[in-house]
Coordinates of C-alpha atoms and ligand atoms in Angstrom, one line a residue:
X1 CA 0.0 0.0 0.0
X2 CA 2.7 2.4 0.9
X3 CA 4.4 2.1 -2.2
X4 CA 1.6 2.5 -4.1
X5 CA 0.9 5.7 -2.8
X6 CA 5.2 6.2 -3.2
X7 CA 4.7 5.5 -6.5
X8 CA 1.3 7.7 -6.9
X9 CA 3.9 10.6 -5.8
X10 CA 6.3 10.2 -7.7
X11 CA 4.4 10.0 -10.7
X12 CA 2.6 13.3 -10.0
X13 CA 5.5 14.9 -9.3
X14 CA 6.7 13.7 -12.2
X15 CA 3.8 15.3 -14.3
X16 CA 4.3 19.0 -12.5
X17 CA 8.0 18.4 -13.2
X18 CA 7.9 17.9 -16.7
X19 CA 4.2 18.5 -18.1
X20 CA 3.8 17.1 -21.5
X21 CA 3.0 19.8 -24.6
X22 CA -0.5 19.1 -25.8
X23 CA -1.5 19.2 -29.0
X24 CA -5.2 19.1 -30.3
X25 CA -5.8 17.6 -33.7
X26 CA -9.4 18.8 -34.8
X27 CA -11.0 17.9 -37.9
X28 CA -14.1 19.2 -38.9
X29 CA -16.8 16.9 -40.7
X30 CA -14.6 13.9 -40.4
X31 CA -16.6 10.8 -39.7
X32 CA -16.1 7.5 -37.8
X33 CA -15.5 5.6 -41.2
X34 CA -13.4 8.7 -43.0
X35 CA -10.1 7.3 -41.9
X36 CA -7.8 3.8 -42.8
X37 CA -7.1 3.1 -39.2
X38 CA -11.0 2.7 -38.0
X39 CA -11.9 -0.1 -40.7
X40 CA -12.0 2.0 -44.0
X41 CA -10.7 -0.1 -47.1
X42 CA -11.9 3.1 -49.0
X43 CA -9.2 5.6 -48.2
X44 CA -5.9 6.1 -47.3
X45 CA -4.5 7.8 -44.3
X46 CA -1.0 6.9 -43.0
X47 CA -0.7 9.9 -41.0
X48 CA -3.2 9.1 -38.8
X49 CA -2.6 5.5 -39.0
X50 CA 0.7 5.9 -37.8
X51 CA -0.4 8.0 -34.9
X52 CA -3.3 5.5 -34.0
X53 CA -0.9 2.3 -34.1
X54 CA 1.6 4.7 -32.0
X55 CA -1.0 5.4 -29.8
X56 CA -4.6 4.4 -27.8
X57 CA -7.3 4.5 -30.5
X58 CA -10.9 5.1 -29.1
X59 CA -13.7 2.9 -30.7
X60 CA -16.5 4.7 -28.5
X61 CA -14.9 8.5 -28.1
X62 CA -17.4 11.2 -29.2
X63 CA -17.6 15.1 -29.6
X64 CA -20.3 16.7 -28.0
X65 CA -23.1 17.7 -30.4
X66 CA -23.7 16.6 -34.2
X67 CA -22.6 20.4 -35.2
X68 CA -19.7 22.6 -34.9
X69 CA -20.6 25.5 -32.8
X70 CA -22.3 23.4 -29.9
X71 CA -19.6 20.9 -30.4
X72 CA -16.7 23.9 -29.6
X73 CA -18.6 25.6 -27.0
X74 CA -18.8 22.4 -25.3
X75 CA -15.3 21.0 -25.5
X76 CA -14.0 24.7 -25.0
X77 CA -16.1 25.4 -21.9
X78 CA -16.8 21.7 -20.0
X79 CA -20.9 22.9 -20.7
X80 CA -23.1 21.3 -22.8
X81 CA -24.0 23.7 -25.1
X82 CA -27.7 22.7 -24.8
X83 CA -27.8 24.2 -21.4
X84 CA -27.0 27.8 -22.8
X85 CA -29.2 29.6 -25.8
X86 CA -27.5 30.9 -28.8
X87 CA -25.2 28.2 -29.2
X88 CA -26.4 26.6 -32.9
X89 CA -24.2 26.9 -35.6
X90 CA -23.6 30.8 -35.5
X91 CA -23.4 32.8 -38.6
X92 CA -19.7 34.5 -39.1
X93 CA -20.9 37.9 -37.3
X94 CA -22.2 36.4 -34.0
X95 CA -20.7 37.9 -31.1
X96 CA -18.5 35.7 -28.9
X97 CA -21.0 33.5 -26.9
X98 CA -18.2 32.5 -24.1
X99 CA -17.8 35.0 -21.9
X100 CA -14.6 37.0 -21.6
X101 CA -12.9 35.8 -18.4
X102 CA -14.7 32.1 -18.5
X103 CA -12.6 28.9 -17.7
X104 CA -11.9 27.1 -20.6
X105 CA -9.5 24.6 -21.6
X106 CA -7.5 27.1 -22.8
X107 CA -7.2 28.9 -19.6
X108 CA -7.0 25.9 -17.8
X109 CA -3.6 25.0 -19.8
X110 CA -2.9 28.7 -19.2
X111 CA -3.1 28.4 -15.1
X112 CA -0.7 26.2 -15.7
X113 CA 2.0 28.3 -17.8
X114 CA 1.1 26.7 -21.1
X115 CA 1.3 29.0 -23.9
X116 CA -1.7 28.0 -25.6
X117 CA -2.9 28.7 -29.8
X118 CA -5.8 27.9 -31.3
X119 CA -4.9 27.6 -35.4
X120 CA -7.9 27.2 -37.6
X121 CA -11.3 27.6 -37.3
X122 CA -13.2 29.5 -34.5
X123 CA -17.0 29.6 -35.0
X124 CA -17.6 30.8 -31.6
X125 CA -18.4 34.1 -32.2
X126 CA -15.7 37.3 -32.0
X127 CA -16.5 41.0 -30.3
X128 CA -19.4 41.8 -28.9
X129 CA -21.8 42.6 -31.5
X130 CA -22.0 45.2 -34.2
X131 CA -18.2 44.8 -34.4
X132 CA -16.2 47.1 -36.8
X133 CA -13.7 44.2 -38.3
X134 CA -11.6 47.1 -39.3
X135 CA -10.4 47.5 -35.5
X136 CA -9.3 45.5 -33.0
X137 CA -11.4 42.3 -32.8
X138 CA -12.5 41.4 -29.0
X139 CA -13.2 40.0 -27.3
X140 CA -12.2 36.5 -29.1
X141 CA -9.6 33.5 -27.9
X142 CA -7.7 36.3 -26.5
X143 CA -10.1 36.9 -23.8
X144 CA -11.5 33.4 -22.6
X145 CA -7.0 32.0 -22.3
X146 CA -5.5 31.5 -25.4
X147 CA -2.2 33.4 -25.9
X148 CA -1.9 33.1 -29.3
X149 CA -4.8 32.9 -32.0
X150 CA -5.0 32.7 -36.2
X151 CA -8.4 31.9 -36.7
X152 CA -11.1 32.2 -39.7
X153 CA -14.0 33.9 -37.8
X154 CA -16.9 30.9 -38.4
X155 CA -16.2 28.5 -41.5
X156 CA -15.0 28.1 -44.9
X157 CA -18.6 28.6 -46.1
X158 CA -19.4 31.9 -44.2
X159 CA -18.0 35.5 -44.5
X160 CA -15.9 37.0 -43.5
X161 CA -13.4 35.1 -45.9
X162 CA -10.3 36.7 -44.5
X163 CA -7.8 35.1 -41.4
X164 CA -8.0 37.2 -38.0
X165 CA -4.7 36.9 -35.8
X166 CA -4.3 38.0 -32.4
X167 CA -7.0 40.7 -32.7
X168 CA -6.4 41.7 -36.2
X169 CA -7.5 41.1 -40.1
X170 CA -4.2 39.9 -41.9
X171 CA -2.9 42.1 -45.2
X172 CA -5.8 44.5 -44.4
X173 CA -5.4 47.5 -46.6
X174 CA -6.9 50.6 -44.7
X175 CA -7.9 52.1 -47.9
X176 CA -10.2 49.4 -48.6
X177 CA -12.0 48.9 -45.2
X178 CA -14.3 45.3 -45.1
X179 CA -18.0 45.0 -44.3
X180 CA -19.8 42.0 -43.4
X181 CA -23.9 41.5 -43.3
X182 CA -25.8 38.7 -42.7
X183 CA -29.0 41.1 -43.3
X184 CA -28.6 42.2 -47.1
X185 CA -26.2 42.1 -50.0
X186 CA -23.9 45.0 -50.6
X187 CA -24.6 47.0 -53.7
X188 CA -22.3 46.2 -56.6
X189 CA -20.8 43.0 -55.0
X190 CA -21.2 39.9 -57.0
X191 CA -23.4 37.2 -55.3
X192 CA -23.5 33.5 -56.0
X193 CA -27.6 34.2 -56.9
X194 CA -27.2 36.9 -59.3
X195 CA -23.9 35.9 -60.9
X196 CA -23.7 32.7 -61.1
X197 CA -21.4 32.5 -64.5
X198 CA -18.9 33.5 -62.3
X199 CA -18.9 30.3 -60.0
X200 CA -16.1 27.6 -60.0
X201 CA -18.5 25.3 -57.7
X202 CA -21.9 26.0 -57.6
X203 CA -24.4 25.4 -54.4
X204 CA -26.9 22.2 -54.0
X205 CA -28.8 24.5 -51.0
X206 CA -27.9 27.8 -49.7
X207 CA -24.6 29.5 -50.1
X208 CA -25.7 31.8 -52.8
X209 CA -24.5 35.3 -51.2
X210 CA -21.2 36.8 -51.6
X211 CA -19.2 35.4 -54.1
X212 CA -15.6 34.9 -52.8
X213 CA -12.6 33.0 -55.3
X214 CA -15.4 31.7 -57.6
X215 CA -17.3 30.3 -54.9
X216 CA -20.6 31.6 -53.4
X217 CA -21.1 31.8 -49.0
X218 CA -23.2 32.4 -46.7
X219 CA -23.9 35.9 -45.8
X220 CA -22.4 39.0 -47.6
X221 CA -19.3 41.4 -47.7
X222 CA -17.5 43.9 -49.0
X223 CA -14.0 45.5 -49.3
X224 CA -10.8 43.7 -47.7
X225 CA -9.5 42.5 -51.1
X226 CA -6.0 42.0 -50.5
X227 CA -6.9 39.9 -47.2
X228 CA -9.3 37.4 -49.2
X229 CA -8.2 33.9 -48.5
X230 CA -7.0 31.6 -51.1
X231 CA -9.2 28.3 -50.4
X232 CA -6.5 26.4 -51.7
X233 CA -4.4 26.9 -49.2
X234 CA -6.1 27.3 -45.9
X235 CA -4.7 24.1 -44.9
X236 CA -1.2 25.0 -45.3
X237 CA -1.4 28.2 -44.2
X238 CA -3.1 27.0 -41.2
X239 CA -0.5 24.2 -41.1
X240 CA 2.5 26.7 -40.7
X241 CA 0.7 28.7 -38.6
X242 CA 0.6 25.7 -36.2
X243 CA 4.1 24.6 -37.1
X244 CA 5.8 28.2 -36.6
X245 CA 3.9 28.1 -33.1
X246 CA 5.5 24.8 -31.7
X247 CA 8.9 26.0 -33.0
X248 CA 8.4 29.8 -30.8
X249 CA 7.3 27.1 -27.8
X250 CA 9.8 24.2 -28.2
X251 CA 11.1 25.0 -24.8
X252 CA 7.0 24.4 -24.0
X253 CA 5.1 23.6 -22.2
X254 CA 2.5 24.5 -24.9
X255 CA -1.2 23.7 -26.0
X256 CA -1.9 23.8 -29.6
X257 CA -5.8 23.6 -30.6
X258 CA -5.1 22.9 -34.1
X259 CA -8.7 23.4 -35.7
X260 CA -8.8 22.1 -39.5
X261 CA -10.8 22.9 -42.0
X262 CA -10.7 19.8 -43.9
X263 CA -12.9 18.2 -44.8
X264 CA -16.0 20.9 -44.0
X265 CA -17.1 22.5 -47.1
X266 CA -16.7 24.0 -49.5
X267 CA -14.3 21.6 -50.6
X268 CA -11.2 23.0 -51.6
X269 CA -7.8 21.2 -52.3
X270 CA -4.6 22.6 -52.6
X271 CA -3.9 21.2 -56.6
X272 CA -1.4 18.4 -55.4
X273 CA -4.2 16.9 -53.6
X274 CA -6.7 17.0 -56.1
X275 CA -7.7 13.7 -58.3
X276 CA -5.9 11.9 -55.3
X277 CA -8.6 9.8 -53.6
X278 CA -10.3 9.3 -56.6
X279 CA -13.9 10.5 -54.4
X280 CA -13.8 13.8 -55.5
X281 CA -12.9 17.2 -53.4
X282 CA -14.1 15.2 -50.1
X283 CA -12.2 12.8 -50.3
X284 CA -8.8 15.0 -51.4
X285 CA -10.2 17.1 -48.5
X286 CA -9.5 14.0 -45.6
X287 CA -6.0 13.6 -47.6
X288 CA -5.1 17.2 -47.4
X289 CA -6.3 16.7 -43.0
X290 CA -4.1 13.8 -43.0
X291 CA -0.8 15.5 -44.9
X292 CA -1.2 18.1 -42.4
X293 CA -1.8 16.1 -39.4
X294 CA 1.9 14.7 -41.1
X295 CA 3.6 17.5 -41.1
X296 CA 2.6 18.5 -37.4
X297 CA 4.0 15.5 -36.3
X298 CA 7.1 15.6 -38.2
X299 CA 7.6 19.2 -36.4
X300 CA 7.2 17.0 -33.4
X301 CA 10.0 14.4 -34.1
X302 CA 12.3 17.6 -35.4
X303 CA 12.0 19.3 -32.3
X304 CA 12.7 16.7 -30.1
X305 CA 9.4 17.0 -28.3
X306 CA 7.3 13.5 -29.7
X307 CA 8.1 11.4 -26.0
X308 CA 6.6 13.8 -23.8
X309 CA 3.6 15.6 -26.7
X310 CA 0.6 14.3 -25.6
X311 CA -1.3 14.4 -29.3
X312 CA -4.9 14.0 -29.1
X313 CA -7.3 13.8 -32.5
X314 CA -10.7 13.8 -33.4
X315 CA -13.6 15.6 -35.0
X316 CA -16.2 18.3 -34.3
X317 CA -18.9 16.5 -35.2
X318 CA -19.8 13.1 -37.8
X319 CA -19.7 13.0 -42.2
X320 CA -22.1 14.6 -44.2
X321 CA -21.7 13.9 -47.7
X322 CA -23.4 17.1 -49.3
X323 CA -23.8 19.9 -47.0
X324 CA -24.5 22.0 -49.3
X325 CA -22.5 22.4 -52.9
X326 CA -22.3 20.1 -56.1
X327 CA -18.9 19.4 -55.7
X328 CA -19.1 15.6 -56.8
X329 CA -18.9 13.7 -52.9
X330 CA -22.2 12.2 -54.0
X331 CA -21.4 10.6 -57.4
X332 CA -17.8 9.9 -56.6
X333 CA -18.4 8.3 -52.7
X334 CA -18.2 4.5 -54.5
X335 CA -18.4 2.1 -51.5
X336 CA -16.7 4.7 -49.0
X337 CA -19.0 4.6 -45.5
X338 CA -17.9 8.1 -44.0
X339 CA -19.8 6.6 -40.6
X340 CA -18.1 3.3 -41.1
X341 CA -20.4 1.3 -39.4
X342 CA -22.5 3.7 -37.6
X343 CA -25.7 5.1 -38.5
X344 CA -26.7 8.8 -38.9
X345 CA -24.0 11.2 -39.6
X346 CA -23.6 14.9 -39.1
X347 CA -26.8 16.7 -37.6
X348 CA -27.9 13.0 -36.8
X349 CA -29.0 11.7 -33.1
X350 CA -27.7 8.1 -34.4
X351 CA -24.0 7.3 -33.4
X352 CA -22.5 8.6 -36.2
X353 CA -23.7 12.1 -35.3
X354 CA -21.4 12.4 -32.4
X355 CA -19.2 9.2 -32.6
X356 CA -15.3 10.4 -34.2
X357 CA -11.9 8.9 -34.8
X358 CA -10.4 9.8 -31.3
X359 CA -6.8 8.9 -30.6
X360 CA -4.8 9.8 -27.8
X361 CA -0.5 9.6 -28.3
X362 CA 1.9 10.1 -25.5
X363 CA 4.5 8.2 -25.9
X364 CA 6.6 8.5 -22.3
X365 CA 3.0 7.7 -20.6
X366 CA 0.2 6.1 -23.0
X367 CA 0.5 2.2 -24.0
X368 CA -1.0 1.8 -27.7
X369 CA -3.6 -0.2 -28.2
X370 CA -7.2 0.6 -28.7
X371 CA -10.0 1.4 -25.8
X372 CA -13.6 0.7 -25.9
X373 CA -13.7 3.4 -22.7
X374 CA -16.5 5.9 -23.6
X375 CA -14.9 9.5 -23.7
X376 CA -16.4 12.6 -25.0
X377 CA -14.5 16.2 -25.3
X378 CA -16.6 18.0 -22.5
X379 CA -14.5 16.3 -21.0
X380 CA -11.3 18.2 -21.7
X381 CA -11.9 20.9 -19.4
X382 CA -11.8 18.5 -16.1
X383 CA -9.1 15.7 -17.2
X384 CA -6.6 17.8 -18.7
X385 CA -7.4 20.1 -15.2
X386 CA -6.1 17.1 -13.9
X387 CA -3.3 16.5 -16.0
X388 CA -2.4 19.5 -14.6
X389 CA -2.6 19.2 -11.4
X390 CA -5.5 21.8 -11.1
X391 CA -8.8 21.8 -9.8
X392 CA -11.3 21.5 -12.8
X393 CA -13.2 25.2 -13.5
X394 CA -16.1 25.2 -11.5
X395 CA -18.2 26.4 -14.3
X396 CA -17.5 23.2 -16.4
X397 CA -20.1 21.4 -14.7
X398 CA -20.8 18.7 -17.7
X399 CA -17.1 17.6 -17.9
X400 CA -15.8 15.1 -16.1
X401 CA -11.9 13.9 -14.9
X402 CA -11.7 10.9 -17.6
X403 CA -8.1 11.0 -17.8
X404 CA -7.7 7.2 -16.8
X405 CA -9.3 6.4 -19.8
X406 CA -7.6 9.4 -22.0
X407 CA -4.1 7.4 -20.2
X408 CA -5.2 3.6 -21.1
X409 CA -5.6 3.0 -17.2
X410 CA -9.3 2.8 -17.0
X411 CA -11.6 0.8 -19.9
X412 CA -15.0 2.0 -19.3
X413 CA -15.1 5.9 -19.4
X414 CA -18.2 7.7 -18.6
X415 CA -21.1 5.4 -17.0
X416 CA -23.3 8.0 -19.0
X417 CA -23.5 10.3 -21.7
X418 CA -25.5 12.9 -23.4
X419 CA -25.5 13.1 -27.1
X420 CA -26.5 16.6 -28.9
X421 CA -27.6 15.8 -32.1
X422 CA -30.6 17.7 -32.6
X423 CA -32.7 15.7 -30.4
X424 CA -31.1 15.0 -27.0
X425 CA -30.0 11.3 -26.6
X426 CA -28.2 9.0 -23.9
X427 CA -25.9 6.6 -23.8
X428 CA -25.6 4.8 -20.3
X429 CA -22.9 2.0 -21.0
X430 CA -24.3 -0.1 -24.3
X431 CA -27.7 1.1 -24.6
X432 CA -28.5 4.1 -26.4
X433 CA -32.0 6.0 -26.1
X434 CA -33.2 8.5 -27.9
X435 CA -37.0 10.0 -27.0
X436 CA -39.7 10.4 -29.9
X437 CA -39.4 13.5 -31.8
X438 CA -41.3 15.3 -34.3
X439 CA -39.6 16.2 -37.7
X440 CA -38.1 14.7 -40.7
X441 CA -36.6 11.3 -40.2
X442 CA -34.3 13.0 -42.9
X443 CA -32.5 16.3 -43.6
X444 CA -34.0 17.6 -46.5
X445 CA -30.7 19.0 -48.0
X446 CA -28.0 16.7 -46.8
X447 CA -30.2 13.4 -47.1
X448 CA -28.5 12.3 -43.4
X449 CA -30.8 10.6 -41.0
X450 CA -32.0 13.0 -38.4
X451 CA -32.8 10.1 -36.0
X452 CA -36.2 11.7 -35.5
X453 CA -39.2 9.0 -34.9
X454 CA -42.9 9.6 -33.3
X455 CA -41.7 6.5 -31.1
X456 CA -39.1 5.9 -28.4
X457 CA -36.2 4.2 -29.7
X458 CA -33.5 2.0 -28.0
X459 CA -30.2 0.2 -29.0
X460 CA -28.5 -2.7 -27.8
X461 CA -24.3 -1.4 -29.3
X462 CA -23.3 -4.1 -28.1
X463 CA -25.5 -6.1 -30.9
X464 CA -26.5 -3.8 -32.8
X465 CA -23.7 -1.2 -33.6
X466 CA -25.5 -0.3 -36.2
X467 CA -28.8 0.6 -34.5
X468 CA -31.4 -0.8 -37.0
X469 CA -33.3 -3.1 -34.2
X470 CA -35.5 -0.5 -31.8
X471 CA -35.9 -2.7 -28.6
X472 CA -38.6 0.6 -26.8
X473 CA -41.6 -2.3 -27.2
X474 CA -39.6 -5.2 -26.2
X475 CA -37.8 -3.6 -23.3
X476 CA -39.9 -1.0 -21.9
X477 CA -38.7 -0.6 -18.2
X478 CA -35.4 0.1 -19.6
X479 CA -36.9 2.7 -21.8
X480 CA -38.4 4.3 -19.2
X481 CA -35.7 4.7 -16.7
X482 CA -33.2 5.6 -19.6
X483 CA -35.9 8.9 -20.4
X484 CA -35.8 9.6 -16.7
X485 CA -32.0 9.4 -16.6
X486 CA -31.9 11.7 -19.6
X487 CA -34.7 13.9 -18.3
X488 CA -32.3 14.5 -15.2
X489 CA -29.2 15.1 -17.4
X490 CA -31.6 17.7 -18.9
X491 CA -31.8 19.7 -16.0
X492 CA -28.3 19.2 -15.1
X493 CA -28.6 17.0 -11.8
X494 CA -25.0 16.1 -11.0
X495 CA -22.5 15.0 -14.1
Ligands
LIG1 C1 -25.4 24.6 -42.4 C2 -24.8 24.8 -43.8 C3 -23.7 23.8 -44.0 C4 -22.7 24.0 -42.9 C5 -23.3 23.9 -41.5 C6 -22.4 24.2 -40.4 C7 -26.5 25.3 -45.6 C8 -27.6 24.8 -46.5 N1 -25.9 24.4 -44.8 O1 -26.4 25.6 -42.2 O2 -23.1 23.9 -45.3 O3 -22.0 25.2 -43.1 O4 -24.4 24.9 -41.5 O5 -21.4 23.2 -40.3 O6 -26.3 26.5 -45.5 S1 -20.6 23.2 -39.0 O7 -19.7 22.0 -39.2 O8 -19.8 24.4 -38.9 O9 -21.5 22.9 -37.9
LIG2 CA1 -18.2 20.6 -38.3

């Protein structure tokens, strides 16, 4: 017993002597099924391979919510987002919906004299409404413990198409001041509705407002010329953003929230990746993630720093095939299964809506192998608190310490989860309930399964991965306790 507990001190003394760097691999669309290492014949990814065989690969890790913006806020803050309003997917002028000053992981890492980027993309609002993008943009990342920030304000698909870092547009030219308006369309400005002649990629639903590099967006703008992204080479620009940061904080510790673009849409590819997974721009999309989930760990081997880097990857949310331009992912998918052998997808209350690739890597601490623990990024907040040797933010009052599970110590995880995919469902071990909902039992424009159903529905995972037999009739105690439990949740009785 004593040298258990000998051993227990050492080991956290250990950690406060020598914290590993931590770096956040973040894809954004990329589903269960997208990459070689969780079953796919379909594509190719070695990067990720190699970091899953090096590492503990998570069969049953999930992001918080079946979107981006709840997904973020969640992971960010250790709150599910369904217990604050205005946390939907936010259009690319919302104000910054976690308040200045709030614990986040971030900050957490920053108690604990991390330096601490976030590269990529944001989407969680920036300033506090009506902001002038011409001036200093806050608050953002800045404000809620992030030291250093090169961010796109919301998505790929959204304006303003222009990179913000620290609290500033980059290559704005003064004389040509940018406007951005969700509301109406600037006089003069080409939009994807009026001119479409002048597309490269035209919409399947929506994104027919400003017209940016040949591709229409969402919402409008003006001005800011010179500071117009290239969508060809967000990835790499985000890539050496991320690299240059790890090189200023070799002598670490550091936290890098590397936030990729790839593969949301639109679908872009630098040219060398184009033609290259023979499925069209979504597929050369998960390539391009993968090459640059490459070169961060290359920077990692150069710099000495892969032993003690704990490198953690996953996704904001699950696949959607089209979300919402003709850029070929439905004609070219073949036999791919972006869910692998989940059902739903992005927006989806089915597995696949909240299920990711999620691989932890730390090489001085972290045995490889694979974990069926159940782990979800609210979670951040409290386990790498502990990492840390902090007490988790009292405000993060969804996310709990999981680290024996992040460390390979502890196979089970959670005892219970909530899943935000629309409708609310829960997990508690192998079952999976999701209450009867009204609405489509598919999106209209992305064709994904909603998981909507007038009836209750419950899953037996451990059977039925794939959730096709509904057990509610057959099992209706069960049903019945797993609404209570998720009626509780709700309300946020304990975590
Ligand atoms: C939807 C967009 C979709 C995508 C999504 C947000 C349309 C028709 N669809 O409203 O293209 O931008 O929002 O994706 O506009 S997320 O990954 O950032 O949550
Ligand atoms: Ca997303």
């Amino acid at each position: 017993m004593k040298s258990c507990w000998i051993a227990l001190l050492l080991a956290s003394a250990t950690l406060a002597a020598d914290p590993p760097n931590v770096v956040l691999l973040y894809a954004d669309d990329l589903g269960y099924g997208d990459v070689s290492c969780y079953g796919s014949k379909t594509i190719a990814t070695p990067h990720i391979d190699k970091l899953a065989a090096e590492g503990l690969r998570f069969t049953d890790g999930h992001c918080a919510a079946a979107t981006c913006t709840p997904s973020r806020f969640a992971m960010l803050t250790g709150e599910y987002a369904f217990r604050q309003k205005g946390t939907g997917v936010l259009p690319g002028d919302a104000k910054l919906i976690i308040k200045p000053g709030r614990a986040t992981l971030a900050s957490v890492f920053k108690g604990a004299g991390y330096q601490t980027a976030v590269v990529g993309k944001w989407h969680l609002g920036l300033g506090e409404g009506g902001l002038d993008w011409n001036g200093a943009i806050q608050p953002g990342p800045l404000e809620i413990g992030f030291t250093h920030c090169f961010i796109m304000a919301a998505t790929g698909d959204r304006v303003p198409c222009v990179y913000v870092q620290d609290r500033n547009i980059v290559g704005l030219d003064p004389a040509d001041p940018i406007q951005v308006s969700y509301q109406q369309p600037f006089p003069g400005e080409p939009t994807g509705k009026a001119n479409p002649e002048l597309l490269r990629m035209h919409p399947s639903h929506g994104h027919d407002m400003a017209l940016i590099n040949g591709i229409s967006r969402i919402g409008y703008m003006k001005g800011g010329k010179a500071a117009l992204w290239k969508d060809e080479d967000m990835a790499d620009t985000f890539t050496a953003q991320a690299v240059k940061f790890m090189e200023k904080s070799k002598d670490g510790p550091f936290f890098l929230y590397f936030a990729a673009h790839d593969p949301h849409v639109p679908r872009v590819p630098h040219p060398r990746f184009v033609g290259k997974s023979g499925m069209g721009p979504r597929g050369d999309a998960i390539l391009q993630f993968d090459d640059s989930v490459g070169t961060i760990l290359a920077t990692l081997d150069r710099l000495g720093l892969k032993e003690n880097t704990l490198v953690l990857l996953s996704s904001d949310n699950g696949p959607v095939v089209d979300d919402g331009y003709q850029d070929e992912a439905v004609q070219k998918l073949g036999s791919h299964h972006p869910a692998g052998p989940l059902r739903g997808g992005k927006y989806s209350a089915f597995e696949a809506g909240t299920r990711v690739p999620f691989i932890v890597r730390w090489p001085a601490k972290v045995k490889p192998g694979v974990s069926p623990a159940l782990v979800c990024q609210v979670d951040f907040p409290a386990s790498f608190a502990a990492l840390t040797g902090q007490q988790a933010p009292v405000a993060a009052v969804d996310s709990q310490n999981v680290l024996p599970a992040l460390l390979g110590e502890d196979k089970t995880g959670r005892a219970e989860l909530v899943e935000q995919g629309g409708p609310l469902s829960l997990r508690q071990g192998n079952w999976k309930f999701i209450p009867a909902n009204q609405g489509p039992a598919r999106s209209k424009s992305t064709d994904n399964e909603t998981g909507n159903a007038l009836g209750p529905q419950l899953y037996d995972l451990s059977k039925d991965l794939g959730e096709s037999q509904n057990l509610a009739q057959t099992q209706p105690d069960l049903t019945q306790s797993m609404a209570a439990a998720l009626e509780k949740a709700r309300l946020g009785a304990g975590k």
